[in-house]
Amino acid sequence: MKSIAVFNNKGGVGKTTLLANIASFLKIKKHERVLLVDADPQCNASIYTMPISFIEETYSENNPDTIYNIVKPVKRAEGFLKWDKMPIVHSEGFGVDVILGDTRMSNAEDFLSKDWVDCINGEARAFKSTLMFKQLMMQAEGHYDYVFFDVGPSLGAINRIVLIACDYFLIPMSSDVFSLKAVENISIALKGWKEDFRLGMSRYRDKEHEEYQLDGVSVDFNVHFIGYVTQQYVSKTVAGTRRPVHAYDTILRNVDTLISESLHDFYDASIEGFLKLGEIPNYNSLIPLSQIHNKSIFRLESQDGIVGAHFAKVKEYESVIASIVDNLIENEARYDKLA
């Protein structure tokens, strides 16, 4: 099983749309078992993948079944939620299983931040909250082939424990200078988190004279960068090939250099030439239809409002997302060979 966070601390990069469509393609076209975990307090992945009637009914309850079910017992020092209690629902439009997001996750930032300080000091109890999603991944093993995390555009406590839990992170990038700055911020945060986590593990070992283990399994902070996707650029066709216009192209040409400079500690040199998973031009005409019908873009049909030239756009998007997924799988295989 592979766990992947789609992560950028800059908002407006099309993160949730990319994540949900990659997850859907893996399920529907590659026949993989896929779980999508909405860890973003804004709940965009939940709103995108589930019908509005379901969302309204679910969240009208006082204590809806959401990701917060996983947080509550840990916050109360009651231990981890058991697998048979996991709040998993199914998205018909995307074909994947989903753990719904919850706005109350914003309130969890405070106690997760406090526990992080205790974790750095080697306190065993604090590792429980820091590793709650790592424990979720251990329980998901055997039930799913892929688990994707949608996270908010921040470098806060929630995103930190998601990154600690995941095998890989994928960065979606819009074609602007702010996305380039975000990569630098991500690099600084990850290096600091990794150093602090390992310091906490060392201090725990000094106190207890043993390695910290979670359900009998030794843990570490070993997330790897699996690649990036550039998207939402304006394009034109030159000699039969679609290309970004010059202003965007100038920015895109800087991405590889910046990735190499900023994230080289988080990927192996042998995959350096394969980190660009693909690029997605502007499909604004399709995204609203996908959102309205809670359906992956490559599955949109005439009954969903697809008419005329939109059919070709849907096919084009399917080809683009298929290439990105294939490149993602190939990078996984490259990492597997290094293991």
PDB file of C-alpha atoms in Angstrom, residues 148-297:
ATOM      1  CA  PHE A 148      -4.439   9.895  -0.607  1.00  0.00           C
ATOM      2  CA  PHE A 149      -4.516  12.794   1.846  1.00  0.00           C
ATOM      3  CA  ASP A 150      -5.959  16.155   0.896  1.00  0.00           C
ATOM      4  CA  VAL A 151      -4.555  18.864   3.150  1.00  0.00           C
ATOM      5  CA  GLY A 152      -5.001  22.596   3.505  1.00  0.00           C
ATOM      6  CA  PRO A 153      -2.578  25.222   2.150  1.00  0.00           C
ATOM      7  CA  SER A 154      -0.550  25.574   5.331  1.00  0.00           C
ATOM      8  CA  LEU A 155       2.513  24.375   7.179  1.00  0.00           C
ATOM      9  CA  GLY A 156       0.583  23.726  10.373  1.00  0.00           C
ATOM     10  CA  ALA A 157       0.266  20.848  12.817  1.00  0.00           C
ATOM     11  CA  ILE A 158      -2.303  18.846  10.829  1.00  0.00           C
ATOM     12  CA  ASN A 159      -0.183  18.825   7.700  1.00  0.00           C
ATOM     13  CA  ARG A 160       2.849  17.870   9.751  1.00  0.00           C
ATOM     14  CA  ILE A 161       1.275  14.682  11.118  1.00  0.00           C
ATOM     15  CA  VAL A 162      -0.041  13.834   7.639  1.00  0.00           C
ATOM     16  CA  LEU A 163       3.443  14.141   6.140  1.00  0.00           C
ATOM     17  CA  ILE A 164       4.895  12.020   8.943  1.00  0.00           C
ATOM     18  CA  ALA A 165       2.343   9.319   8.085  1.00  0.00           C
ATOM     19  CA  CYS A 166       2.846   9.260   4.316  1.00  0.00           C
ATOM     20  CA  ASP A 167       5.260   7.448   2.043  1.00  0.00           C
ATOM     21  CA  TYR A 168       5.258  10.250  -0.523  1.00  0.00           C
ATOM     22  CA  PHE A 169       4.175  13.807  -1.184  1.00  0.00           C
ATOM     23  CA  LEU A 170       3.197  15.291  -4.529  1.00  0.00           C
ATOM     24  CA  ILE A 171       3.259  19.029  -5.217  1.00  0.00           C
ATOM     25  CA  PRO A 172       0.763  20.656  -7.595  1.00  0.00           C
ATOM     26  CA  MET A 173       2.057  23.991  -8.835  1.00  0.00           C
ATOM     27  CA  SER A 174       0.375  26.892 -10.534  1.00  0.00           C
ATOM     28  CA  SER A 175       2.428  28.882 -12.992  1.00  0.00           C
ATOM     29  CA  ASP A 176       3.304  31.859 -10.808  1.00  0.00           C
ATOM     30  CA  VAL A 177       6.204  33.061  -8.723  1.00  0.00           C
ATOM     31  CA  PHE A 178       4.316  32.347  -5.480  1.00  0.00           C
ATOM     32  CA  SER A 179       4.314  28.620  -6.209  1.00  0.00           C
ATOM     33  CA  LEU A 180       8.085  28.790  -6.539  1.00  0.00           C
ATOM     34  CA  LYS A 181       8.351  30.487  -3.139  1.00  0.00           C
ATOM     35  CA  ALA A 182       6.033  27.853  -1.662  1.00  0.00           C
ATOM     36  CA  VAL A 183       8.477  25.091  -2.627  1.00  0.00           C
ATOM     37  CA  GLU A 184      11.195  26.848  -0.650  1.00  0.00           C
ATOM     38  CA  ASN A 185       8.859  27.107   2.361  1.00  0.00           C
ATOM     39  CA  ILE A 186       7.954  23.422   2.117  1.00  0.00           C
ATOM     40  CA  SER A 187      11.632  22.496   2.070  1.00  0.00           C
ATOM     41  CA  ILE A 188      12.389  24.533   5.194  1.00  0.00           C
ATOM     42  CA  ALA A 189       9.385  23.104   7.053  1.00  0.00           C
ATOM     43  CA  LEU A 190      10.075  19.472   6.150  1.00  0.00           C
ATOM     44  CA  LYS A 191      13.728  19.675   7.141  1.00  0.00           C
ATOM     45  CA  GLY A 192      12.784  21.217  10.472  1.00  0.00           C
ATOM     46  CA  TRP A 193      10.024  18.690  11.158  1.00  0.00           C
ATOM     47  CA  LYS A 194      12.259  15.761  10.318  1.00  0.00           C
ATOM     48  CA  GLU A 195      15.081  17.031  12.525  1.00  0.00           C
ATOM     49  CA  ASP A 196      12.722  17.703  15.449  1.00  0.00           C
ATOM     50  CA  PHE A 197      10.997  14.334  15.117  1.00  0.00           C
ATOM     51  CA  ARG A 198      14.264  12.438  15.159  1.00  0.00           C
ATOM     52  CA  LEU A 199      15.432  14.516  18.127  1.00  0.00           C
ATOM     53  CA  GLY A 200      12.256  13.507  19.987  1.00  0.00           C
ATOM     54  CA  MET A 201      12.825   9.849  19.140  1.00  0.00           C
ATOM     55  CA  SER A 202      16.405  10.119  20.432  1.00  0.00           C
ATOM     56  CA  ARG A 203      15.258  11.733  23.679  1.00  0.00           C
ATOM     57  CA  TYR A 204      12.601   9.068  24.144  1.00  0.00           C
ATOM     58  CA  ARG A 205      15.246   6.378  23.644  1.00  0.00           C
ATOM     59  CA  ASP A 206      17.499   8.037  26.213  1.00  0.00           C
ATOM     60  CA  LYS A 207      14.658   8.104  28.762  1.00  0.00           C
ATOM     61  CA  GLU A 208      13.206   4.655  28.144  1.00  0.00           C
ATOM     62  CA  HIS A 209      16.331   2.840  26.891  1.00  0.00           C
ATOM     63  CA  GLU A 210      14.382   1.442  23.937  1.00  0.00           C
ATOM     64  CA  GLU A 211      13.193   2.419  20.468  1.00  0.00           C
ATOM     65  CA  TYR A 212       9.741   3.967  20.248  1.00  0.00           C
ATOM     66  CA  GLN A 213       7.345   1.591  18.495  1.00  0.00           C
ATOM     67  CA  LEU A 214       3.781   1.991  17.297  1.00  0.00           C
ATOM     68  CA  ASP A 215       1.784  -1.224  17.538  1.00  0.00           C
ATOM     69  CA  GLY A 216       5.072  -3.070  17.562  1.00  0.00           C
ATOM     70  CA  VAL A 217       6.478  -1.300  14.491  1.00  0.00           C
ATOM     71  CA  SER A 218       9.455   1.075  14.705  1.00  0.00           C
ATOM     72  CA  VAL A 219       8.622   4.444  13.167  1.00  0.00           C
ATOM     73  CA  ASP A 220      10.523   7.299  11.568  1.00  0.00           C
ATOM     74  CA  PHE A 221       9.885  10.371   9.418  1.00  0.00           C
ATOM     75  CA  ASN A 222      10.708   9.061   5.934  1.00  0.00           C
ATOM     76  CA  VAL A 223       8.385  10.832   3.506  1.00  0.00           C
ATOM     77  CA  HIS A 224       9.786  11.113  -0.040  1.00  0.00           C
ATOM     78  CA  PHE A 225       9.057  13.564  -2.818  1.00  0.00           C
ATOM     79  CA  ILE A 226       7.473  11.683  -5.714  1.00  0.00           C
ATOM     80  CA  GLY A 227       7.021  14.529  -8.170  1.00  0.00           C
ATOM     81  CA  TYR A 228       5.171  17.646  -9.176  1.00  0.00           C
ATOM     82  CA  VAL A 229       2.449  18.683 -11.619  1.00  0.00           C
ATOM     83  CA  THR A 230       2.241  22.123 -13.189  1.00  0.00           C
ATOM     84  CA  GLN A 231      -1.241  23.261 -14.026  1.00  0.00           C
ATOM     85  CA  GLN A 232      -3.646  26.067 -14.781  1.00  0.00           C
ATOM     86  CA  TYR A 233      -1.469  27.758 -17.365  1.00  0.00           C
ATOM     87  CA  VAL A 234      -2.733  29.545 -20.478  1.00  0.00           C
ATOM     88  CA  SER A 235      -1.642  27.722 -23.637  1.00  0.00           C
ATOM     89  CA  LYS A 236      -1.394  28.068 -27.377  1.00  0.00           C
ATOM     90  CA  THR A 237      -0.774  25.517 -30.119  1.00  0.00           C
ATOM     91  CA  VAL A 238       2.567  25.648 -31.964  1.00  0.00           C
ATOM     92  CA  ALA A 239       3.274  23.164 -34.771  1.00  0.00           C
ATOM     93  CA  GLY A 240       0.519  20.930 -33.484  1.00  0.00           C
ATOM     94  CA  THR A 241       1.807  20.935 -29.898  1.00  0.00           C
ATOM     95  CA  ARG A 242       0.110  22.746 -27.032  1.00  0.00           C
ATOM     96  CA  ARG A 243       2.531  25.036 -25.175  1.00  0.00           C
ATOM     97  CA  PRO A 244       2.180  27.537 -22.311  1.00  0.00           C
ATOM     98  CA  VAL A 245       2.346  31.175 -23.367  1.00  0.00           C
ATOM     99  CA  HIS A 246       5.666  32.960 -22.831  1.00  0.00           C
ATOM    100  CA  ALA A 247       4.921  34.572 -19.430  1.00  0.00           C
ATOM    101  CA  TYR A 248       4.030  31.228 -17.892  1.00  0.00           C
ATOM    102  CA  ASP A 249       6.749  29.359 -19.754  1.00  0.00           C
ATOM    103  CA  THR A 250       9.411  31.571 -18.158  1.00  0.00           C
ATOM    104  CA  ILE A 251       8.221  30.571 -14.685  1.00  0.00           C
ATOM    105  CA  LEU A 252       7.834  26.878 -15.555  1.00  0.00           C
ATOM    106  CA  ARG A 253      11.427  26.698 -16.778  1.00  0.00           C
ATOM    107  CA  ASN A 254      12.614  27.593 -13.260  1.00  0.00           C
ATOM    108  CA  VAL A 255      10.744  24.779 -11.535  1.00  0.00           C
ATOM    109  CA  ASP A 256      13.226  21.936 -12.113  1.00  0.00           C
ATOM    110  CA  THR A 257      16.134  24.006 -10.821  1.00  0.00           C
ATOM    111  CA  LEU A 258      14.211  25.099  -7.738  1.00  0.00           C
ATOM    112  CA  ILE A 259      13.054  21.546  -7.001  1.00  0.00           C
ATOM    113  CA  SER A 260      16.626  20.306  -7.246  1.00  0.00           C
ATOM    114  CA  GLU A 261      17.922  23.056  -4.961  1.00  0.00           C
ATOM    115  CA  SER A 262      15.146  22.852  -2.364  1.00  0.00           C
ATOM    116  CA  LEU A 263      13.963  19.247  -2.166  1.00  0.00           C
ATOM    117  CA  HIS A 264      17.043  17.162  -2.971  1.00  0.00           C
ATOM    118  CA  ASP A 265      17.080  15.799   0.602  1.00  0.00           C
ATOM    119  CA  PHE A 266      13.675  14.219   0.005  1.00  0.00           C
ATOM    120  CA  TYR A 267      14.269  12.227  -3.177  1.00  0.00           C
ATOM    121  CA  ASP A 268      16.952   9.954  -4.527  1.00  0.00           C
ATOM    122  CA  ALA A 269      19.254  11.322  -7.215  1.00  0.00           C
ATOM    123  CA  SER A 270      18.362   8.398  -9.491  1.00  0.00           C
ATOM    124  CA  ILE A 271      14.860   9.818 -10.088  1.00  0.00           C
ATOM    125  CA  GLU A 272      15.973  13.417 -10.616  1.00  0.00           C
ATOM    126  CA  GLY A 273      15.014  13.427 -14.286  1.00  0.00           C
ATOM    127  CA  PHE A 274      11.559  11.990 -13.659  1.00  0.00           C
ATOM    128  CA  LEU A 275      10.097  14.338 -11.064  1.00  0.00           C
ATOM    129  CA  LYS A 276       7.870  16.251 -13.450  1.00  0.00           C
ATOM    130  CA  LEU A 277       4.793  14.023 -13.613  1.00  0.00           C
ATOM    131  CA  GLY A 278       2.940  16.162 -16.129  1.00  0.00           C
ATOM    132  CA  GLU A 279       1.284  19.453 -16.850  1.00  0.00           C
ATOM    133  CA  ILE A 280      -2.381  20.355 -16.995  1.00  0.00           C
ATOM    134  CA  PRO A 281      -3.531  23.309 -19.084  1.00  0.00           C
ATOM    135  CA  ASN A 282      -6.628  25.313 -18.237  1.00  0.00           C
ATOM    136  CA  TYR A 283      -9.786  23.169 -18.186  1.00  0.00           C
ATOM    137  CA  ASN A 284     -12.019  25.748 -16.512  1.00  0.00           C
ATOM    138  CA  SER A 285     -14.967  24.832 -18.719  1.00  0.00           C
ATOM    139  CA  LEU A 286     -14.991  21.271 -17.341  1.00  0.00           C
ATOM    140  CA  ILE A 287     -14.186  21.816 -13.683  1.00  0.00           C
ATOM    141  CA  PRO A 288     -17.535  23.443 -12.748  1.00  0.00           C
ATOM    142  CA  LEU A 289     -19.418  20.526 -14.360  1.00  0.00           C
ATOM    143  CA  SER A 290     -17.237  18.076 -12.453  1.00  0.00           C
ATOM    144  CA  GLN A 291     -17.985  19.919  -9.221  1.00  0.00           C
ATOM    145  CA  ILE A 292     -21.733  20.222  -9.838  1.00  0.00           C
ATOM    146  CA  HIS A 293     -22.104  16.511 -10.618  1.00  0.00           C
ATOM    147  CA  ASN A 294     -19.506  15.310  -8.073  1.00  0.00           C
ATOM    148  CA  LYS A 295     -17.879  13.286 -10.795  1.00  0.00           C
ATOM    149  CA  SER A 296     -14.315  12.894 -12.050  1.00  0.00           C
ATOM    150  CA  ILE A 297     -13.595  15.030 -15.104  1.00  0.00           C
TER     151      ILE A 297
END
